[in-house]
Short mmCIF file of C-alpha atoms and ligand atoms in Angstrom, two decimals:
data_model
loop_
_atom_site.label_atom_id
_atom_site.label_comp_id
_atom_site.label_asym_id
_atom_site.label_seq_id
_atom_site.Cartn_x
_atom_site.Cartn_y
_atom_site.Cartn_z
CA MET A 1 -42.39 41.29 44.04
CA LYS A 2 -39.91 42.61 41.56
CA LEU A 3 -40.30 45.83 39.94
CA LYS A 4 -39.84 45.28 36.50
CA GLU A 5 -41.65 48.34 34.34
CA LEU A 6 -42.92 51.96 34.87
CA GLU A 7 -44.61 53.41 32.33
CA VAL A 8 -46.22 57.17 32.24
CA TYR A 9 -48.89 58.42 30.27
CA ARG A 10 -49.21 62.05 29.99
CA MET A 11 -52.88 62.86 29.87
CA SER A 12 -55.19 65.54 29.35
CA MET A 13 -58.75 65.50 30.48
CA PRO A 14 -61.07 68.51 30.12
CA LEU A 15 -62.76 69.54 33.25
CA VAL A 16 -67.00 69.61 33.08
CA GLU A 17 -66.71 73.11 34.94
CA SER A 18 -63.48 75.18 34.84
CA PHE A 19 -62.52 75.90 38.65
CA SER A 20 -60.85 78.97 40.26
CA ASN A 21 -59.36 79.47 43.55
CA SER A 22 -57.48 82.55 44.81
CA GLN A 23 -54.33 81.48 42.98
CA MET A 24 -55.30 79.46 39.94
CA THR A 25 -58.22 78.64 37.15
CA VAL A 26 -58.13 75.21 35.95
CA LYS A 27 -59.77 74.45 32.80
CA THR A 28 -58.33 71.04 31.61
CA ARG A 29 -56.17 68.42 33.66
CA VAL A 30 -52.86 67.66 32.72
CA PHE A 31 -51.45 64.63 34.74
CA ASP A 32 -49.33 61.89 34.58
CA LEU A 33 -50.89 58.18 34.76
CA VAL A 34 -48.19 55.93 36.29
CA LYS A 35 -48.29 51.88 35.65
CA LEU A 36 -45.92 49.56 37.76
CA THR A 37 -45.55 46.22 36.66
CA THR A 38 -44.14 43.57 38.54
CA SER A 39 -42.05 40.60 36.63
CA THR A 40 -45.04 38.32 37.66
CA GLY A 41 -47.08 40.78 35.19
CA MET A 42 -49.19 42.35 38.19
CA SER A 43 -49.63 46.16 37.70
CA GLY A 44 -50.83 49.08 39.84
CA TRP A 45 -52.11 52.59 38.77
CA GLY A 46 -51.31 55.76 40.03
CA GLU A 47 -51.15 59.61 39.15
CA THR A 48 -49.39 62.61 39.84
CA VAL A 49 -51.34 65.07 41.00
CA ALA A 50 -49.59 68.00 40.73
CA PHE A 51 -50.29 71.09 38.66
CA GLU A 52 -48.57 72.41 35.48
CA THR A 53 -47.49 75.57 37.42
CA PRO A 54 -46.47 76.15 41.06
CA TRP A 55 -49.11 78.12 41.99
CA TYR A 56 -50.55 75.31 44.47
CA THR A 57 -47.61 73.56 45.73
CA THR A 58 -43.83 73.84 44.87
CA GLU A 59 -44.03 70.54 42.80
CA THR A 60 -45.07 70.54 39.22
CA LEU A 61 -46.46 67.81 36.20
CA GLU A 62 -42.79 68.35 34.86
CA SER A 63 -40.80 68.32 38.08
CA CYS A 64 -42.94 65.04 39.06
CA ARG A 65 -42.20 63.46 35.47
CA TYR A 66 -38.30 64.49 35.85
CA SER A 67 -38.25 63.24 39.35
CA ILE A 68 -39.77 59.71 38.46
CA GLU A 69 -37.34 58.86 35.52
CA HIS A 70 -34.37 60.54 37.10
CA TYR A 71 -34.40 59.50 40.76
CA LEU A 72 -37.51 57.51 41.98
CA TRP A 73 -37.52 54.65 39.45
CA PRO A 74 -33.54 54.17 39.41
CA LEU A 75 -33.83 53.82 43.31
CA ILE A 76 -36.49 50.90 42.74
CA ARG A 77 -35.68 49.50 39.82
CA GLY A 78 -35.47 45.97 39.42
CA LYS A 79 -35.66 45.85 43.45
CA ASP A 80 -37.77 42.90 45.00
CA VAL A 81 -40.23 45.01 47.27
CA ALA A 82 -42.47 43.25 49.87
CA SER A 83 -44.31 45.95 51.14
CA PRO A 84 -45.37 49.57 50.90
CA LYS A 85 -43.11 50.36 54.10
CA GLU A 86 -40.12 48.82 52.03
CA LEU A 87 -41.14 50.94 49.31
CA VAL A 88 -40.93 54.05 51.33
CA GLN A 89 -37.58 53.08 52.73
CA LEU A 90 -36.10 52.80 49.42
CA PHE A 91 -37.24 56.61 48.70
CA SER A 92 -35.88 57.67 52.00
CA ARG A 93 -33.05 59.48 50.55
CA VAL A 94 -35.23 61.75 48.68
CA LYS A 95 -35.85 65.06 50.08
CA GLY A 96 -39.39 66.40 48.70
CA HIS A 97 -40.93 65.28 45.66
CA GLN A 98 -43.99 63.91 47.65
CA MET A 99 -46.56 63.85 44.85
CA ALA A 100 -43.71 62.28 42.61
CA GLN A 101 -43.21 59.60 45.31
CA ALA A 102 -46.99 59.22 45.86
CA ALA A 103 -47.93 58.51 42.51
CA ILE A 104 -45.55 55.21 42.63
CA GLU A 105 -46.37 54.68 46.15
CA THR A 106 -49.81 54.42 45.42
CA ALA A 107 -49.63 52.32 42.19
CA PHE A 108 -47.51 49.91 44.40
CA TRP A 109 -50.55 49.71 47.01
CA GLY A 110 -52.51 48.64 44.62
CA ILE A 111 -50.12 45.57 43.53
CA TYR A 112 -49.87 44.79 47.25
CA SER A 113 -53.54 44.49 47.70
CA GLN A 114 -54.00 42.62 44.47
CA ASP A 115 -50.97 40.27 45.66
CA LYS A 116 -52.77 39.69 49.02
CA LYS A 117 -56.07 39.38 47.67
CA VAL A 118 -57.70 42.07 49.82
CA PRO A 119 -59.30 45.48 48.89
CA LEU A 120 -57.07 48.48 49.61
CA ASN A 121 -59.58 50.17 52.25
CA ARG A 122 -59.21 46.79 54.47
CA MET A 123 -55.68 46.55 53.38
CA ILE A 124 -55.38 49.93 55.57
CA GLY A 125 -57.57 48.84 58.04
CA SER A 126 -61.15 50.18 57.20
CA VAL A 127 -64.46 48.51 58.00
CA ASN A 128 -66.56 51.02 56.32
CA ASP A 129 -67.90 50.66 52.90
CA GLU A 130 -69.79 53.91 52.47
CA VAL A 131 -68.28 57.64 52.65
CA ALA A 132 -69.95 60.52 53.23
CA VAL A 133 -68.86 63.20 50.85
CA GLY A 134 -68.84 66.84 50.14
CA VAL A 135 -68.30 69.36 47.27
CA SER A 136 -65.62 72.00 46.98
CA LEU A 137 -66.98 74.96 45.14
CA GLY A 138 -64.57 77.50 43.12
CA LEU A 139 -64.68 81.10 43.28
CA ASP A 140 -67.77 82.94 41.73
CA THR A 141 -70.43 85.50 42.01
CA ALA A 142 -72.74 85.35 45.16
CA GLU A 143 -75.43 84.65 43.02
CA ASN A 144 -74.02 81.84 41.03
CA LEU A 145 -72.85 80.03 43.99
CA LEU A 146 -76.55 80.08 45.88
CA ARG A 147 -77.67 78.30 42.89
CA LYS A 148 -74.86 75.74 42.68
CA VAL A 149 -74.82 75.33 46.55
CA ALA A 150 -78.37 74.64 46.55
CA GLU A 151 -77.85 72.02 43.33
CA VAL A 152 -75.49 70.06 45.19
CA VAL A 153 -77.36 69.94 48.37
CA ASP A 154 -80.35 68.70 46.13
CA LYS A 155 -77.93 66.00 45.14
CA GLY A 156 -77.34 64.86 48.69
CA TYR A 157 -73.89 66.41 49.42
CA THR A 158 -73.52 67.05 53.34
CA ARG A 159 -70.60 69.39 53.39
CA VAL A 160 -70.19 72.31 50.93
CA LYS A 161 -66.56 74.27 51.01
CA ILE A 162 -66.39 77.79 48.89
CA LYS A 163 -63.68 79.31 47.84
CA ILE A 164 -62.87 82.82 48.96
CA LYS A 165 -60.59 85.59 48.55
CA PRO A 166 -60.37 89.13 49.49
CA GLY A 167 -63.56 91.02 48.14
CA GLN A 168 -65.06 87.83 47.69
CA ASP A 169 -65.83 86.56 50.97
CA ILE A 170 -68.03 87.86 53.95
CA GLU A 171 -70.93 88.93 51.98
CA THR A 172 -70.95 86.00 50.04
CA ILE A 173 -70.92 83.77 53.14
CA ARG A 174 -73.56 85.53 54.73
CA LEU A 175 -75.88 85.10 52.00
CA ILE A 176 -75.25 81.39 51.44
CA ARG A 177 -75.45 80.68 55.21
CA GLU A 178 -78.92 82.73 55.42
CA LYS A 179 -80.23 80.33 53.00
CA PHE A 180 -78.56 77.23 54.14
CA PRO A 181 -78.69 77.56 58.24
CA ASP A 182 -77.68 73.87 58.83
CA LEU A 183 -75.48 73.12 56.25
CA LYS A 184 -71.81 71.90 57.09
CA LEU A 185 -70.26 75.04 55.30
CA MET A 186 -66.51 75.90 55.23
CA VAL A 187 -64.48 78.17 53.40
CA ASP A 188 -60.99 77.97 51.66
CA ALA A 189 -58.53 80.91 50.93
CA ASN A 190 -55.50 79.06 49.49
CA GLY A 191 -53.54 81.24 51.39
CA ALA A 192 -55.04 84.63 49.82
CA TYR A 193 -55.05 86.90 53.31
CA SER A 194 -52.21 88.29 55.51
CA MET A 195 -52.47 88.79 59.20
CA ALA A 196 -53.77 92.67 58.01
CA ASP A 197 -57.13 90.58 57.56
CA ALA A 198 -57.20 89.28 60.88
CA GLU A 199 -60.48 91.30 62.10
CA LEU A 200 -62.23 90.45 58.82
CA LEU A 201 -61.48 86.82 59.14
CA ALA A 202 -62.76 86.95 62.75
CA ARG A 203 -66.23 88.16 61.34
CA LEU A 204 -66.72 84.67 59.56
CA ASP A 205 -67.08 83.33 63.40
CA ASP A 206 -70.61 84.43 63.07
CA TYR A 207 -71.10 82.27 60.36
CA HIS A 208 -70.68 79.17 62.24
CA LEU A 209 -68.26 77.69 59.41
CA GLU A 210 -66.99 74.19 60.18
CA MET A 211 -63.40 75.43 59.24
CA ILE A 212 -61.39 77.83 57.32
CA GLU A 213 -58.88 76.12 55.27
CA GLN A 214 -55.50 77.81 54.47
CA PRO A 215 -56.13 81.40 55.19
CA LEU A 216 -52.16 82.59 55.50
CA GLY A 217 -49.14 81.79 53.12
CA ASP A 218 -48.07 78.01 52.50
CA ASP A 219 -45.09 77.86 54.75
CA ASP A 220 -46.39 80.26 57.66
CA PHE A 221 -46.96 78.15 60.71
CA ILE A 222 -46.60 81.09 63.39
CA ASN A 223 -49.00 83.74 61.99
CA HIS A 224 -51.55 80.61 61.62
CA ALA A 225 -50.96 80.11 65.31
CA THR A 226 -51.61 83.82 66.10
CA LEU A 227 -54.74 83.90 63.94
CA GLN A 228 -56.10 80.61 65.43
CA LYS A 229 -56.10 82.18 68.83
CA GLN A 230 -58.07 85.08 67.78
CA LEU A 231 -60.80 82.96 65.87
CA GLN A 232 -63.32 80.87 67.20
CA THR A 233 -63.57 78.88 63.85
CA LYS A 234 -61.13 76.08 63.52
CA ILE A 235 -57.99 76.69 61.11
CA CYS A 236 -57.60 73.91 58.71
CA LEU A 237 -54.12 73.78 57.07
CA ASP A 238 -53.73 72.35 53.59
CA GLU A 239 -50.71 73.85 51.73
CA ASN A 240 -48.76 73.98 54.87
CA ILE A 241 -48.75 69.98 55.15
CA HIS A 242 -46.25 67.79 53.60
CA SER A 243 -45.19 65.69 56.34
CA LEU A 244 -45.97 64.13 59.51
CA GLU A 245 -43.20 66.79 60.98
CA ASP A 246 -45.30 69.67 59.49
CA VAL A 247 -48.63 68.32 61.71
CA LYS A 248 -46.24 68.07 64.62
CA VAL A 249 -45.45 71.79 64.02
CA ALA A 250 -49.00 72.90 63.49
CA PHE A 251 -49.91 71.17 66.76
CA ALA A 252 -47.27 72.26 68.93
CA LEU A 253 -48.03 75.87 67.99
CA GLY A 254 -51.44 75.73 67.90
CA SER A 255 -51.43 76.71 63.86
CA ALA A 256 -54.30 74.74 63.35
CA ARG A 257 -56.89 72.36 64.51
CA ALA A 258 -57.80 70.28 61.64
CA ILE A 259 -55.80 69.02 58.58
CA ASN A 260 -56.51 68.50 55.18
CA LEU A 261 -54.81 65.44 54.11
CA LYS A 262 -54.05 64.73 50.41
CA TRP A 263 -52.16 61.64 50.30
CA GLY A 264 -50.50 63.26 47.08
CA ARG A 265 -49.18 66.10 49.10
CA VAL A 266 -47.55 64.08 51.91
CA GLY A 267 -45.91 61.42 49.66
CA GLY A 268 -48.57 58.88 49.53
CA ILE A 269 -50.62 56.30 51.69
CA THR A 270 -47.94 55.17 54.31
CA LYS A 271 -47.11 58.78 55.05
CA ALA A 272 -50.88 59.69 55.33
CA LEU A 273 -51.77 56.68 57.44
CA GLU A 274 -49.02 57.69 59.94
CA ILE A 275 -50.61 61.28 59.70
CA ILE A 276 -54.06 59.98 60.49
CA ALA A 277 -52.75 58.14 63.87
CA TYR A 278 -50.90 61.28 64.67
CA CYS A 279 -53.99 63.62 64.70
CA GLN A 280 -56.41 61.19 66.25
CA ALA A 281 -54.27 60.85 69.09
CA HIS A 282 -53.85 64.48 69.56
CA ASN A 283 -57.61 65.39 68.84
CA LEU A 284 -56.45 67.10 65.38
CA GLU A 285 -59.51 66.88 63.28
CA VAL A 286 -58.31 65.09 59.67
CA TRP A 287 -60.03 64.77 56.67
CA CYS A 288 -59.51 63.98 52.92
CA GLY A 289 -58.89 66.29 50.39
CA GLY A 290 -58.81 66.32 46.78
CA MET A 291 -56.73 67.52 43.74
CA PHE A 292 -59.41 67.14 41.02
CA GLU A 293 -58.19 63.34 40.63
CA SER A 294 -59.14 60.91 37.80
CA GLY A 295 -61.15 57.60 38.84
CA VAL A 296 -57.65 56.12 39.58
CA GLY A 297 -56.60 58.85 42.29
CA ARG A 298 -59.92 59.17 43.68
CA ALA A 299 -60.07 55.27 44.60
CA TYR A 300 -56.95 56.10 46.85
CA ASN A 301 -58.82 59.43 48.38
CA LEU A 302 -61.86 57.02 48.86
CA ALA A 303 -60.05 54.25 50.69
CA LEU A 304 -58.48 56.77 53.27
CA ALA A 305 -61.60 58.64 53.63
CA SER A 306 -63.39 55.06 54.46
CA LEU A 307 -60.93 54.81 57.46
CA SER A 308 -62.96 55.24 61.25
CA GLY A 309 -62.11 58.88 62.30
CA MET A 310 -62.06 60.15 58.83
CA GLU A 311 -65.99 60.97 58.85
CA PHE A 312 -65.71 64.62 58.16
CA PRO A 313 -67.32 64.29 54.35
CA GLY A 314 -63.96 65.30 52.38
CA ASP A 315 -63.37 66.88 48.87
CA ILE A 316 -64.22 63.43 47.10
CA SER A 317 -66.89 64.46 44.68
CA GLU A 318 -68.81 61.81 42.09
CA SER A 319 -66.61 61.45 39.06
CA SER A 320 -69.17 63.19 36.91
CA ARG A 321 -68.72 66.45 38.49
CA TYR A 322 -65.61 66.56 37.25
CA TRP A 323 -65.41 64.46 34.40
CA ARG A 324 -67.75 63.61 31.03
CA GLU A 325 -65.59 59.98 30.68
CA ASP A 326 -63.68 58.90 33.73
CA ILE A 327 -60.77 56.69 33.18
CA VAL A 328 -61.95 54.07 35.10
CA LYS A 329 -64.77 51.40 34.46
CA GLN A 330 -66.77 52.17 37.32
CA PRO A 331 -66.71 55.78 38.16
CA GLN A 332 -67.55 56.47 41.50
CA LYS A 333 -71.34 57.37 41.76
CA LEU A 334 -73.00 59.53 44.48
CA HIS A 335 -75.91 57.70 46.49
CA GLN A 336 -77.89 59.63 49.43
CA GLY A 337 -74.79 61.96 49.85
CA LYS A 338 -72.29 58.68 49.84
CA LEU A 339 -69.89 57.07 47.49
CA THR A 340 -69.24 53.20 47.97
CA VAL A 341 -65.83 51.96 48.29
CA SER A 342 -65.00 49.61 45.96
CA GLU A 343 -65.23 45.39 47.13
CA GLY A 344 -62.99 44.54 44.34
CA VAL A 345 -59.20 43.02 45.38
CA GLY A 346 -56.43 45.76 44.71
CA ALA A 347 -57.03 49.36 44.45
CA GLY A 348 -60.90 49.00 43.42
CA PHE A 349 -60.80 50.01 40.02
CA GLU A 350 -60.49 48.91 36.68
CA ILE A 351 -58.58 50.87 34.25
CA ASP A 352 -60.64 51.72 30.95
CA SER A 353 -57.78 51.33 28.56
CA GLN A 354 -59.99 53.05 25.46
CA ALA A 355 -60.49 56.25 27.44
CA VAL A 356 -56.86 56.39 28.59
CA GLN A 357 -56.01 55.97 25.11
CA LYS A 358 -58.38 58.86 23.89
CA TYR A 359 -57.01 61.13 26.69
CA CYS A 360 -53.33 60.15 26.62
CA LEU A 361 -50.77 62.77 24.97
CA LYS A 362 -47.90 60.42 24.82
CA LYS A 363 -46.73 57.45 26.77
CA GLU A 364 -43.28 56.54 27.74
CA ARG A 365 -41.54 53.05 29.41
CA PHE A 366 -39.22 53.01 31.47
CA ILE A 367 -37.41 49.42 32.31
O1 LIG B 1 -57.13 74.00 48.00
O2 LIG B 1 -58.33 72.06 48.73
C1 LIG B 1 -57.82 72.81 47.44
C2 LIG B 1 -58.23 71.46 44.31
C3 LIG B 1 -57.02 71.70 43.40
C4 LIG B 1 -56.04 71.91 44.06
C5 LIG B 1 -56.47 72.64 45.62
C6 LIG B 1 -57.56 72.85 46.21
C7 LIG B 1 -58.71 71.87 45.51
C8 LIG B 1 -59.66 71.90 45.97
C9 LIG B 1 -60.84 70.91 44.96
O3 LIG B 1 -60.57 72.35 46.87
C10 LIG B 1 -61.06 69.58 45.73
C11 LIG B 1 -61.76 68.65 44.82
O4 LIG B 1 -62.93 68.65 44.74
O5 LIG B 1 -60.98 67.84 44.20
MG1 LIG B 2 -57.44 73.77 50.32
#
């Protein structure tokens, strides 16, 4: 498949509800939609999941945009690419820029599965059509969180993640656990703690949480390993993990017993599949995270989450939790706590061009 054209649509979509974690608040999701087209007119869509600021990862909206134009597209422009593996090979000179690479790589998976006339989830080896999913709730007062947890549990979500930071942790979790004794409950600190908080974090053991996500700094494997020895609760790494090599370090040191996998953060689906295989062979729990994706990125989340061994309900809520209007024609909808993986060939979504136009700030074309 000869790669002929790359279009980049700068998108700005208001979130239904603004979201805060320990590092930032997001009200409007600004991202780039990437459309890759072959010389025979087949197209695939991807999105860059980086934020406008480097508060979550080093990559940003603009670093992705720059990298796509100046490094990534020139490496693949006009090339005949037979498989995602070949595409990844063409990108192999590039250090970092995982989210930029992933936007193009996922778009290529869309083309590849269309070409092979197989739905993406089957293409990557999935046999499941339904995925149990969870919700990630932003920082809030205990009172509001109690109400929100009740709402999402009522809707059918089977796992809830609560953002925490120093001063908004133990007491909130105690209250939620008291009201929801059997809920799959977990917390995510986005790196807000240090080893000085080890005793406080160990007190979370009392609330039998599924895991504590990213308690310490985003590059700190060593202290996470020390902390994991002091906790009964599993540590899950998110920000630390950019590659299979990072997962190997976490495993070798004992920095975590679970991995939040985001295809954007690790450079795409091909890399994500390698990480899943490694985690499963090494008894590390691996599950699918989220980045407030549109219906485009969420389709890739769902394909990965439908793989056997990825059963832990991930941060993949239904479209309407994020968007009043999505940019795909069949926005993901929850049925009894599950989302259905699309049967359609290709990545399993149809772009709603009118909605894209409505939320598009500018469009660029590279040939
Ligand atoms: O830490 O997992 C995180 C969203 C953006 C950036 C980082 C994270 C998150 C979430 C929400 O927790 C996941 C989602 O619902 O898409
Ligand atoms: Mg996280």
